[in-house]
mmCIF file of C-alpha atoms in Angstrom:
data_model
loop_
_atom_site.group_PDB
_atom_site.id
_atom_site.type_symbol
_atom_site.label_atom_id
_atom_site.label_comp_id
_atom_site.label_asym_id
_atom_site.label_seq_id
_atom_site.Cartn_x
_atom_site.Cartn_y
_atom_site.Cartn_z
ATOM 1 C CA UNK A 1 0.000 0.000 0.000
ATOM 2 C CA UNK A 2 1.678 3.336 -1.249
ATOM 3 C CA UNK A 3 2.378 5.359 1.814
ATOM 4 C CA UNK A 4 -0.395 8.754 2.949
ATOM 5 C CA UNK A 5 -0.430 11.705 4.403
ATOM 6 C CA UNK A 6 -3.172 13.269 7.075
ATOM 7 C CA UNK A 7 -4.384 16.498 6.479
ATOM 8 C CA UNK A 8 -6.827 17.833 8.537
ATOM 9 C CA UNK A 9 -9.940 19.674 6.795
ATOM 10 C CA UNK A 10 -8.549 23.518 7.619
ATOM 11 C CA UNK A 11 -5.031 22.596 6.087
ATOM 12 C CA UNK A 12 -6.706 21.371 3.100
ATOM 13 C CA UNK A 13 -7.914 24.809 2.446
ATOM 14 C CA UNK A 14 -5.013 26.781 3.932
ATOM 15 C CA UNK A 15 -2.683 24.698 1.785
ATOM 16 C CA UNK A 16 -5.130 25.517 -1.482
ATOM 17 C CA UNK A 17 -5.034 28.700 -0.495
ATOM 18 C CA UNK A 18 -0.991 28.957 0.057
ATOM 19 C CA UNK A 19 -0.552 28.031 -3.229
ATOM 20 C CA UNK A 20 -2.915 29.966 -5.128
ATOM 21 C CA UNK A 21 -1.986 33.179 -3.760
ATOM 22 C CA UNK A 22 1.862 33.301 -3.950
ATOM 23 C CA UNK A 23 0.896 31.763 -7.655
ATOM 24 C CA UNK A 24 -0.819 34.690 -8.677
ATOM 25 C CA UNK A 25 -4.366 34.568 -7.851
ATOM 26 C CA UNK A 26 -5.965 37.450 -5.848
ATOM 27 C CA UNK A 27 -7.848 36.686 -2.961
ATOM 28 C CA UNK A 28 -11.247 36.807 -4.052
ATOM 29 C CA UNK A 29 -9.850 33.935 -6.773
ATOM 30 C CA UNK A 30 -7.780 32.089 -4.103
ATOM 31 C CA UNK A 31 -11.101 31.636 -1.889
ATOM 32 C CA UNK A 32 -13.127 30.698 -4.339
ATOM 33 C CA UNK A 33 -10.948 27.816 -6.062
ATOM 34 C CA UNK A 34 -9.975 27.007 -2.503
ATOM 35 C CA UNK A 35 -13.084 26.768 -1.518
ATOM 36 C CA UNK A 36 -14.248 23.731 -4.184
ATOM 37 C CA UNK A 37 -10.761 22.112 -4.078
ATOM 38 C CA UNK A 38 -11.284 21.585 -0.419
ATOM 39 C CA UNK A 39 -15.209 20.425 -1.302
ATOM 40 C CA UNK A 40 -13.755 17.793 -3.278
ATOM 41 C CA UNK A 41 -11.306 16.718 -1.233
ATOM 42 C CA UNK A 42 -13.186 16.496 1.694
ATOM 43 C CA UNK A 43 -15.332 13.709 -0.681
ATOM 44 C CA UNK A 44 -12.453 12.110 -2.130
ATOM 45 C CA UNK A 45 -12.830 13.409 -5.440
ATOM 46 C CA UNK A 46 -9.073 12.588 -6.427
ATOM 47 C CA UNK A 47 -9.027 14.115 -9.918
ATOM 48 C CA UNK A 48 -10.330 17.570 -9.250
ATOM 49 C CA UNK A 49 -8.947 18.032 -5.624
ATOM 50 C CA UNK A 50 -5.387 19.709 -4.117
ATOM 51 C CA UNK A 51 -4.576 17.602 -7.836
ATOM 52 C CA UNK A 52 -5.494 20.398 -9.695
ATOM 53 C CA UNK A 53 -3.242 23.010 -7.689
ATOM 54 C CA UNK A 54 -0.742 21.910 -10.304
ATOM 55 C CA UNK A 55 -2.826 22.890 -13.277
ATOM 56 C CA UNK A 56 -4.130 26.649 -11.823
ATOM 57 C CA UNK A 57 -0.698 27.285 -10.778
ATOM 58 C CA UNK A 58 0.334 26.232 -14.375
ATOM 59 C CA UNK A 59 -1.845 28.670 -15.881
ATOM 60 C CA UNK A 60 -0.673 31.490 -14.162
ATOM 61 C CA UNK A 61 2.728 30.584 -15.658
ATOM 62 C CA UNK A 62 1.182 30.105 -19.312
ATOM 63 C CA UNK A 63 0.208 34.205 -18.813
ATOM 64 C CA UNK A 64 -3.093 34.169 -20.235
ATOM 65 C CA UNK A 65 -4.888 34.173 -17.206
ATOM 66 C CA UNK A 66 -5.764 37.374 -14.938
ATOM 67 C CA UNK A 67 -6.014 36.509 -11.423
ATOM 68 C CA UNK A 68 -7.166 39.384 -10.100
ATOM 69 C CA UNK A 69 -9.661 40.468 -12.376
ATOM 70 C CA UNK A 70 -13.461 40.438 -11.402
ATOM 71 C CA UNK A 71 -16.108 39.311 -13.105
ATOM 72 C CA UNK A 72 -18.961 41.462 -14.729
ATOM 73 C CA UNK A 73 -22.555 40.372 -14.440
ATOM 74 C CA UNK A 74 -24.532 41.612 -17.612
ATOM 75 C CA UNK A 75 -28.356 43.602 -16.642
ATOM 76 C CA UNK A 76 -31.220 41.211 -17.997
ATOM 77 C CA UNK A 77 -35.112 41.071 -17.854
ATOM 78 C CA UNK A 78 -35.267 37.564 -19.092
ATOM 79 C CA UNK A 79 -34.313 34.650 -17.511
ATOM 80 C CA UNK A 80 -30.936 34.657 -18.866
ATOM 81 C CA UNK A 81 -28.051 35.409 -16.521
ATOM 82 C CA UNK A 82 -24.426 36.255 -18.541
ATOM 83 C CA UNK A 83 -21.850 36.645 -16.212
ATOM 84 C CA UNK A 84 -18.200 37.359 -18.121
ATOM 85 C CA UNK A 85 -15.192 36.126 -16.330
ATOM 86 C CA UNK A 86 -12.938 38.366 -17.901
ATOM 87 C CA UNK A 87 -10.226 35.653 -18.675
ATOM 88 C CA UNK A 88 -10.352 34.867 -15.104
ATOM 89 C CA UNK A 89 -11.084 31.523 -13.345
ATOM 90 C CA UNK A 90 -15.079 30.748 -13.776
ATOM 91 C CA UNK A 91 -14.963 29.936 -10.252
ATOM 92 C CA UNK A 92 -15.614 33.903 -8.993
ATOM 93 C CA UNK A 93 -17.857 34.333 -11.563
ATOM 94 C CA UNK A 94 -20.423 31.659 -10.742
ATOM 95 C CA UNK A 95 -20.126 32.795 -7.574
ATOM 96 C CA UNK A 96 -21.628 36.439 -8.465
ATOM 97 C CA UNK A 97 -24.016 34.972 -10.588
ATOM 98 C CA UNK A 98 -25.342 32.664 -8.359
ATOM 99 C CA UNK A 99 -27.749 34.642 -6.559
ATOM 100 C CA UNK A 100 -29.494 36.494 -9.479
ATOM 101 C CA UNK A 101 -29.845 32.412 -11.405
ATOM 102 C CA UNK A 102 -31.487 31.274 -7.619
ATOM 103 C CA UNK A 103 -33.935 34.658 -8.176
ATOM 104 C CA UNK A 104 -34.651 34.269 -11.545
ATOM 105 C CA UNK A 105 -35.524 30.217 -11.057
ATOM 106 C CA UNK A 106 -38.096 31.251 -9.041
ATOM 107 C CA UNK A 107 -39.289 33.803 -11.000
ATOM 108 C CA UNK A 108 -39.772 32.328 -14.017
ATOM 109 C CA UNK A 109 -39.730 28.247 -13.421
ATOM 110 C CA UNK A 110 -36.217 28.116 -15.239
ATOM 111 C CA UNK A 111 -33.684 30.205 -15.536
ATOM 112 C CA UNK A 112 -29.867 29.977 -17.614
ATOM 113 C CA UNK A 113 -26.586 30.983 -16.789
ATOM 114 C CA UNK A 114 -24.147 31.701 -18.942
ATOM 115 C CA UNK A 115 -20.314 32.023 -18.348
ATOM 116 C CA UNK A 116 -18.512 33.465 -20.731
ATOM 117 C CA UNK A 117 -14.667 33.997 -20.990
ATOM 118 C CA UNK A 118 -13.604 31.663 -18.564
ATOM 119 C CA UNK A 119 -10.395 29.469 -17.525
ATOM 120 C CA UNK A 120 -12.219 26.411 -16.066
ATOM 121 C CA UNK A 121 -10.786 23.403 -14.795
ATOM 122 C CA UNK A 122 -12.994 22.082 -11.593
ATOM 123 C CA UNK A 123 -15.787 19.695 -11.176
ATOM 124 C CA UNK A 124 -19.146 20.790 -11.953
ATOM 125 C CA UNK A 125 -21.023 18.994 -9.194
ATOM 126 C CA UNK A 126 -20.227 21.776 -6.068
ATOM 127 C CA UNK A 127 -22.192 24.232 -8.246
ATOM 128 C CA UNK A 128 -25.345 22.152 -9.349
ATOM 129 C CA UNK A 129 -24.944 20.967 -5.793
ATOM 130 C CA UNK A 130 -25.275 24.588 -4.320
ATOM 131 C CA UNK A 131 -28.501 24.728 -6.555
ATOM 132 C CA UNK A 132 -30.081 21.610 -5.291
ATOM 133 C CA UNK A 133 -29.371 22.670 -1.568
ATOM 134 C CA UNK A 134 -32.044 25.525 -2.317
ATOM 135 C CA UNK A 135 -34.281 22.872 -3.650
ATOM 136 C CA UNK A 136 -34.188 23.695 -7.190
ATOM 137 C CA UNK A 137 -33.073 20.995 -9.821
ATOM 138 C CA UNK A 138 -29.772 22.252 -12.048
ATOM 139 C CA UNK A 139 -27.742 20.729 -14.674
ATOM 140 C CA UNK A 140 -24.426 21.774 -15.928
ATOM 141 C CA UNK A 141 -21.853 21.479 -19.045
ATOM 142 C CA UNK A 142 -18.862 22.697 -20.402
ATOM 143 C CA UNK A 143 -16.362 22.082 -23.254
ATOM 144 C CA UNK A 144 -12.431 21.839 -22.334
ATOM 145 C CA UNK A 145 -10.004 21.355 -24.890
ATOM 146 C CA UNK A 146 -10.009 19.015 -28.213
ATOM 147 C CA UNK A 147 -8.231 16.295 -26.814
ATOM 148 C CA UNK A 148 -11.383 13.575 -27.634
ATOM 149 C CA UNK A 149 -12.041 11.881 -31.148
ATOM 150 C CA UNK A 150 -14.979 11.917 -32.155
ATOM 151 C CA UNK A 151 -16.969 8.043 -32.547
ATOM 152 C CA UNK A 152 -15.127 6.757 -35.617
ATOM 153 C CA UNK A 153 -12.379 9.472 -36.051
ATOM 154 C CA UNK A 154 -8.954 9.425 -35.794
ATOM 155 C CA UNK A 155 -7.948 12.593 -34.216
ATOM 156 C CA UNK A 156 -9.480 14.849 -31.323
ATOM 157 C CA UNK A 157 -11.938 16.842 -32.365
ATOM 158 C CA UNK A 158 -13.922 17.383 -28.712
ATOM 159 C CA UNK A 159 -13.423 18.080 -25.812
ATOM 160 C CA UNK A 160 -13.970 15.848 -22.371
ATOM 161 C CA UNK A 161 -17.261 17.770 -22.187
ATOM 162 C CA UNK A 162 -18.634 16.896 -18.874
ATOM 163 C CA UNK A 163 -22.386 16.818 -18.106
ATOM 164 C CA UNK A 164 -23.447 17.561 -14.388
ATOM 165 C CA UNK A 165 -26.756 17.098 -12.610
ATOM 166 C CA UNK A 166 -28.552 17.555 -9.395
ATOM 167 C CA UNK A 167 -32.048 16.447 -8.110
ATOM 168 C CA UNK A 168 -32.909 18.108 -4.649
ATOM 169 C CA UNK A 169 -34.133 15.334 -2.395
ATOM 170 C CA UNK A 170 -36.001 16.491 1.184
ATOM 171 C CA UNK A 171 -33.683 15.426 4.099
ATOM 172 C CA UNK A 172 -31.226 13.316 2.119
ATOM 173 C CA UNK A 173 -28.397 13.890 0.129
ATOM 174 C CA UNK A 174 -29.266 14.659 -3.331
ATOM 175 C CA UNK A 175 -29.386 12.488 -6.707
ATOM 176 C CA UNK A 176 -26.052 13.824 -8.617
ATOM 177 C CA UNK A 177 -24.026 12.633 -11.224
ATOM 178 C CA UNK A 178 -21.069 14.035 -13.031
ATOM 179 C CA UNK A 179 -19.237 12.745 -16.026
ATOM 180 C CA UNK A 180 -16.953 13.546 -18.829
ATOM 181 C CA UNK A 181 -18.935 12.333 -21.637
ATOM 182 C CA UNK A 182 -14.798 11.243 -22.457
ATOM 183 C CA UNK A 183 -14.032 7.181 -21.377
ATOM 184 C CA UNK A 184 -12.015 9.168 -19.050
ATOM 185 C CA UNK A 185 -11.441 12.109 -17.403
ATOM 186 C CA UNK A 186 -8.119 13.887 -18.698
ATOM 187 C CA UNK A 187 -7.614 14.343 -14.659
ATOM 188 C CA UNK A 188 -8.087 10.369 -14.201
ATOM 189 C CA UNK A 189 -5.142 9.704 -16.890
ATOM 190 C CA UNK A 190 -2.882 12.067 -15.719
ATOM 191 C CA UNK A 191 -3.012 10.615 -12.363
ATOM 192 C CA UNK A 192 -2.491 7.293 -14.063
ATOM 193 C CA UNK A 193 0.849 8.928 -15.633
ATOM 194 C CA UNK A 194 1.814 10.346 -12.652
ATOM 195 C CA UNK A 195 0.967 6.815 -11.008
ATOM 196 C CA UNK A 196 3.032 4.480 -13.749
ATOM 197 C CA UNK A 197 -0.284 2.543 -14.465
ATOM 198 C CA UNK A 198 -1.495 1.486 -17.573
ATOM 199 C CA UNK A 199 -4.872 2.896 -18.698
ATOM 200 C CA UNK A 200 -7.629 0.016 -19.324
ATOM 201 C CA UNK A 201 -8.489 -0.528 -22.873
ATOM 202 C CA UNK A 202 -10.610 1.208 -24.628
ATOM 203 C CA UNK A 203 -10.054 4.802 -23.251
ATOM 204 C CA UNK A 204 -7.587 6.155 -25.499
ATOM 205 C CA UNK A 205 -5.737 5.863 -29.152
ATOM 206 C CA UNK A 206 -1.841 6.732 -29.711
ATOM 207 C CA UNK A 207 -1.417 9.984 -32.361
ATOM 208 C CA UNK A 208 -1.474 7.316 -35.183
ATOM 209 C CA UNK A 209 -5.056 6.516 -34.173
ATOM 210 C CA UNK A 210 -4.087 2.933 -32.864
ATOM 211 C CA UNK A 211 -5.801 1.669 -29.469
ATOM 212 C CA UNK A 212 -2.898 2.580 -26.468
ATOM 213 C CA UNK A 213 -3.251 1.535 -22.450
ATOM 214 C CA UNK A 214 -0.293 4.288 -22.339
ATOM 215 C CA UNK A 215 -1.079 7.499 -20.466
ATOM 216 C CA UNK A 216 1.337 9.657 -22.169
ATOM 217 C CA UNK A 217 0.833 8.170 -25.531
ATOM 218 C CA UNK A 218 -2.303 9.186 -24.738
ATOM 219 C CA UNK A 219 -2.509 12.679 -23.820
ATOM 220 C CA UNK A 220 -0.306 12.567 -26.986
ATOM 221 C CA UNK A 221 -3.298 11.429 -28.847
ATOM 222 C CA UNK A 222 -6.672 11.360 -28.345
ATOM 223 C CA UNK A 223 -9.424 10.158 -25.724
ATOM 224 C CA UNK A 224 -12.316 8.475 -26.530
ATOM 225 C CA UNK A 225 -16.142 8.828 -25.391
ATOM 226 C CA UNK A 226 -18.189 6.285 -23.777
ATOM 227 C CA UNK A 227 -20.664 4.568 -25.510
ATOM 228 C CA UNK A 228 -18.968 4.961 -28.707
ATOM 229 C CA UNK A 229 -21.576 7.045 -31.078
ATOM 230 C CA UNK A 230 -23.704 7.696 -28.104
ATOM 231 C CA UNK A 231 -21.028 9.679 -25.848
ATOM 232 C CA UNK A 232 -20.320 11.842 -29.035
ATOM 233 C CA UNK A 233 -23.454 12.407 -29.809
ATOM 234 C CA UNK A 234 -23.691 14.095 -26.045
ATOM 235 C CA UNK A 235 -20.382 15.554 -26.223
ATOM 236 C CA UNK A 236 -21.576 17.117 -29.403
ATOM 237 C CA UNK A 237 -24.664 18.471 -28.296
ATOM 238 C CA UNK A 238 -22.681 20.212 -24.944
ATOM 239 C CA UNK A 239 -20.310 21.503 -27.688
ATOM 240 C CA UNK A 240 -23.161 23.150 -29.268
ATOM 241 C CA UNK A 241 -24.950 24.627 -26.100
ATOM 242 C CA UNK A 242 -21.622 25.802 -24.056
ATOM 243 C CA UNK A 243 -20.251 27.179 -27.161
ATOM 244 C CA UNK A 244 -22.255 28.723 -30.068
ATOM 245 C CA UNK A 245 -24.936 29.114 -28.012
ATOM 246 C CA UNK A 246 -23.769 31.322 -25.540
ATOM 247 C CA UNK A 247 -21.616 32.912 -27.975
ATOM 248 C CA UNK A 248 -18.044 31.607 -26.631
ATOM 249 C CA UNK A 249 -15.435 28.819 -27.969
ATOM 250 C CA UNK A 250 -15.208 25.212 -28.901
ATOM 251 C CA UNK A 251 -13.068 22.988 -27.914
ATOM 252 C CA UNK A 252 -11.320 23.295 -30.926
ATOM 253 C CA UNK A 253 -11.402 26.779 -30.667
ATOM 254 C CA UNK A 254 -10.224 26.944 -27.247
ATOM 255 C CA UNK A 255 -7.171 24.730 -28.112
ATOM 256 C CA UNK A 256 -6.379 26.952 -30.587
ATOM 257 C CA UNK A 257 -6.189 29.626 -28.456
ATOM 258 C CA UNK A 258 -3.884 27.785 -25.872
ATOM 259 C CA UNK A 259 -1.889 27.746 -28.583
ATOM 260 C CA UNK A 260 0.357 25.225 -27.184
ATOM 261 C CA UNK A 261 0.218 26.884 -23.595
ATOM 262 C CA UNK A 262 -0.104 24.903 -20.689
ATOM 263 C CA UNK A 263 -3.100 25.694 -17.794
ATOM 264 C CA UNK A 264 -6.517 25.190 -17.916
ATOM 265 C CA UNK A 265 -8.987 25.395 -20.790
ATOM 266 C CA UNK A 266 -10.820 28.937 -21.699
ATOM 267 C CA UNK A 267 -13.860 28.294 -23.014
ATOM 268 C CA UNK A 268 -17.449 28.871 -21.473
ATOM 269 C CA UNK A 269 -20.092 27.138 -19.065
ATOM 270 C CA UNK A 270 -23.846 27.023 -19.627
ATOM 271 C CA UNK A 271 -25.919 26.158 -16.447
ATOM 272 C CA UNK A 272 -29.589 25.427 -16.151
ATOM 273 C CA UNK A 273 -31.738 25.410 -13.259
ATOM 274 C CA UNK A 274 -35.085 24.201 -12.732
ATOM 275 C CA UNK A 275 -37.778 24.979 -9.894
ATOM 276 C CA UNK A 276 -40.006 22.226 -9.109
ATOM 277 C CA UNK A 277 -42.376 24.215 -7.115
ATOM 278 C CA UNK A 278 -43.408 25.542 -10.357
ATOM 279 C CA UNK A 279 -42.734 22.495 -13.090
ATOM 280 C CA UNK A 280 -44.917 20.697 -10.821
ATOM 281 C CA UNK A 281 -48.115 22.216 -10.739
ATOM 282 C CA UNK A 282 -48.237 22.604 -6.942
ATOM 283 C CA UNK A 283 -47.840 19.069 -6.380
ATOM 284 C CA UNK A 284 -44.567 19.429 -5.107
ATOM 285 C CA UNK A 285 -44.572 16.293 -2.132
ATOM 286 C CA UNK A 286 -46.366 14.240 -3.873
ATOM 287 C CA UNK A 287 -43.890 14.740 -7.115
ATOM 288 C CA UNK A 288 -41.497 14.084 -4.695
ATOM 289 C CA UNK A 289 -42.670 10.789 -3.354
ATOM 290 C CA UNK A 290 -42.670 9.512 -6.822
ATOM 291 C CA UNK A 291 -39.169 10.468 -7.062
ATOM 292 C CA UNK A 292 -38.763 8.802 -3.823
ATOM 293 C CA UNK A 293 -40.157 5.976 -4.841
ATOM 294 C CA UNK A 294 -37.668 5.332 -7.805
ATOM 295 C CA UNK A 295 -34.959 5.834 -6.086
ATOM 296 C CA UNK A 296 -36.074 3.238 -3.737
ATOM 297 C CA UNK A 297 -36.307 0.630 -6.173
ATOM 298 C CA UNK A 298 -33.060 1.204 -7.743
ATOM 299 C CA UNK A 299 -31.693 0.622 -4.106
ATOM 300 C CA UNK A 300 -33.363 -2.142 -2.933
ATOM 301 C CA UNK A 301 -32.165 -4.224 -5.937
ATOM 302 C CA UNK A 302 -28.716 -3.492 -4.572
ATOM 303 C CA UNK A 303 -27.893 -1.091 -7.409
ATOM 304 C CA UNK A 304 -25.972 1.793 -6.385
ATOM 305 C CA UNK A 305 -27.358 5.492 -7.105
ATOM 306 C CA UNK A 306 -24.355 8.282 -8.298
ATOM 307 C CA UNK A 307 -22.539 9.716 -5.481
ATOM 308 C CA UNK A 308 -23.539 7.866 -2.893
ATOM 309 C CA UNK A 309 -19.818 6.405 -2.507
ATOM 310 C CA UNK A 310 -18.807 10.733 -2.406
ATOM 311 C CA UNK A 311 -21.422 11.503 0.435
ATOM 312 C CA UNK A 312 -20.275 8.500 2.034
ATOM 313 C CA UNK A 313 -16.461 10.169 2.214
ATOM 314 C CA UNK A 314 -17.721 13.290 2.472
ATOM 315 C CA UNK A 315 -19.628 11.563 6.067
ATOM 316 C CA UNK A 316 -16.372 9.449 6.417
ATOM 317 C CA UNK A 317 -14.384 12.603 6.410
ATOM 318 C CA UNK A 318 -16.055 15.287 8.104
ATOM 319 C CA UNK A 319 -16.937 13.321 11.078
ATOM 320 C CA UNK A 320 -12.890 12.060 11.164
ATOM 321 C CA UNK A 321 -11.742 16.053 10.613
ATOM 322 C CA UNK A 322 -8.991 15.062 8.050
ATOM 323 C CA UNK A 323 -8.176 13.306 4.998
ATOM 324 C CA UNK A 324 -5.687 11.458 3.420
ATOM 325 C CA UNK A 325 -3.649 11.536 -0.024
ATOM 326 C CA UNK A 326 -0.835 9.875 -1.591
ATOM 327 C CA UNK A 327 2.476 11.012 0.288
ATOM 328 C CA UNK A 328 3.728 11.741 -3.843
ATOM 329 C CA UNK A 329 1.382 14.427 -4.281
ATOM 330 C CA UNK A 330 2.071 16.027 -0.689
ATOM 331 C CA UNK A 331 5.650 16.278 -1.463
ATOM 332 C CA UNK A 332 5.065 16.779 -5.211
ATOM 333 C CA UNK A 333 2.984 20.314 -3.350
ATOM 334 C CA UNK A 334 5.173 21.164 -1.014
ATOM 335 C CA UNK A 335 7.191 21.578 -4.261
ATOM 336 C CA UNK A 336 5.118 23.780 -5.843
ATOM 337 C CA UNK A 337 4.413 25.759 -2.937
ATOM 338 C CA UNK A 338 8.175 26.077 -2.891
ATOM 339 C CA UNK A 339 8.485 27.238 -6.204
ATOM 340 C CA UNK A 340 5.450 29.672 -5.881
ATOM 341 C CA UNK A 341 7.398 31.659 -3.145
ATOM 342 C CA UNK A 342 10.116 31.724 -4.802
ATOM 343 C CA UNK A 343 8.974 33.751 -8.166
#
C-alpha cells in the first residue's frame, strides 16, 4: 500500500489557499478555487482536488490568465443570466451569478446561466450541488479542450465535455451525477501517468489513431467517449450549447487559443436550473414521493445510485476532521508551494 499523508480539513484549504496566492491569484480567486478544491477533497474526489493546484498554478505561468480580475454580471429582464469572467477563473464568476440564477428560477420556473470567458478546470457537481441545496433541480456542461475523437475518427476533435446534474431530495443527500462524456477524465489519466499505471483498454488511441493503455501516448493522442456514437453524440450536443450558443469557444477553438500553452482550458459554461415548485403544478410532495419511490427501487435491488460512494467520504471525512492523499502528491505540493514563493 503506497504510503499517505493526514491532512486535517482547515489545512486542506489553507494549503489551497498557500498556493494559489503566492501563484498569482488574488484573494477573491484564491477563496473561491480554494473553496471547491477543499469540497472535493473532503469527498475524495481525487481528480479535481489539491490535484489540480498543479494545473491553476500552471496557468498562471502560461500568462493568459488574470487573477485578479473580477467578473462582470450583464443587466437582464429575461431569464438569462451572462456573467463574463474576464479571462479569469469561472470559479468567482459563478459565484456572483449565483444569486441572481437562484432569483430568476423562481421567478420564471427556469432560468440559464451563462459564463462566458472563462479558464475552467474544476468539477461541476459543487455548483449544481449549491442549486439543489435551495431545492431547485440544475444541470451543468462545459467544453475543455479538443483532446477527444470523435466516434469513428482518428484525431481529437472534442473536448472531455462533462455533463453535471442535481435532483434536490427532502432530508437526504441529493441524486447527482457528473461525467466527462470522455471514457475518461483527462484528470483520471494524468493521475495514471503520474501513477506508472497502464490505462484500461478502450479509453484512449496513440497519435497514429491505434488503441494505447499508455497514459502519455495518450494525452499525446486522443481520448475516446463512452458509448462509442452515443457519448459523441452528447459531447456534441454540450459543444453546441456551451459554445455557439452562448456565444463563446469550442473545444477546438479553445485549443487553438492555448496555442500550445499549458493551464486550464478557456472556453465557457452554460448552467440550467429548474424549480419544481413551479414544473410541478403545486404538487410538489407528492412529485417528490414519486421520485422517492424510484430511487427506492433502484436501491433495494442493490444497485448503487451516483454519489452515494462521495457523500459517504464526504460523512467518512467530516466526522474524522482530516483526509488522506498519496504522500507523492504532498511532497510533489510542497514543491510547488516552494516554487510559488520563490517567483
Amino acid at each position: 500500500m503506497s504510503e499517505t499523508v493526514k491532512l486535517s480539513l482547515d489545512e486542506i484549504r489553507d494549503l489551497s489557499l498557500s498556493i494559489l496566492t503566492t501563484s498569482g491569484f488574488g484573494p477573491d480567486h484564491a477563496a473561491a478555487i480554494a473553496d471547491t478544491l477543499t469540497t472535493c477533497q473532503i469527498d475524495d474526489c481525487q481528480s479535481h482536488g489539491l490535484f489540480r493546484l498543479f494545473m491553476c498554478a500552471d496557468t498562471i505561468k502560461a500568462g493568459q490568465i488574470d487573477g485578479h480580475v473580477a467578473p462582470v454580471l450583464e443587466p437582464s429582464e429575461n431569464a438569462v443570466v451572462r456573467v463574463d469572467a474576464q479571462g479569469g477563473m469561472s470559479l468567482l464568476a459563478f459565484e456572483k451569478a449565483l444569486p441572481v440564477l437562484i432569483e430568476k428560477t423562481r421567478t420564471h420556473g427556469i432560468a440559464a446561466m451563462a459564463i462566458n470567458r472563462c479558464f475552467h478546470f474544476s468539477a461541476l457537481w459543487p455548483e449544481v450541488e449549491r442549486l439543489s441545496a435551495v431545492g431547485l433541480a440544475a444541470m451543468a456542461m462545459g467544453p475543455s479542450h479538443a483532446w477527444v475523437a470523435p466516434a469513428g475518427g482518428t484525431r481529437g476533435s472534442l473536448g472531455t465535455n462533462p455533463l453535471a446534474f442535481s435532483w434536490p431530495r427532502q432530508n437526504k443527500d441529493p441524486f447527482t451525477f457528473d461525467f466527462a462524456t470522455s471514457a475518461f477524465a483527462r484528470g483520471e489519466i494524468e493521475l495514471y501517468h503520474r501513477a506508472g499505471k497502464p490505462l484500461p483498454e478502450g479509453v484512449a488511441i496513440d497519435k497514429h489513431g491505434n488503441p494505447t493503455t499508455d497514459p502519455q501516448a495518450a494525452m499525446d493522442g486522443a481520448m475516446l467517449t463512452f458509448g462509442s456514437y452515443k457519448g459523441s453524440a452528447l459531447s456534441i450536443m454540450i459543444e453546441l450549447l456551451a459554445g455557439p450558443l452562448i456565444d463563446d469557444l469550442t473545444s477546438l477553438e479553445s485549443m487553438e487559443f492555448a496555442d500550445g500553452a499549458g493551464g486550464a482550458p478557456y472556453h465557457g459554461e452554460i448552467l440550467l436550473a429548474f424549480d419544481p415548485a413551479q414544473f410541478s403544478g403545486g404538487r410538489g410532495d407528492e412529485n417528490d414521493a414519486r421520485a422517492e419511490r424510484l430511487f427506492a427501487d433502484i436501491t433495494d435491488q442493490g444497485a448503487r445510485l451516483p454519489s452515494q460512494r462521495r457523500f459517504a467520504a464526504r460523512a467518512r471525512n467530516t466526522e474524522r476532521g482530516f483526509v488522506e492523499i498519496a504522500k507523492t502528491l504532498y511532497d510533489d505540493l510542497q514543491a510547488l508551494a516552494e516554487q510559488a514563493q520563490a517567483r
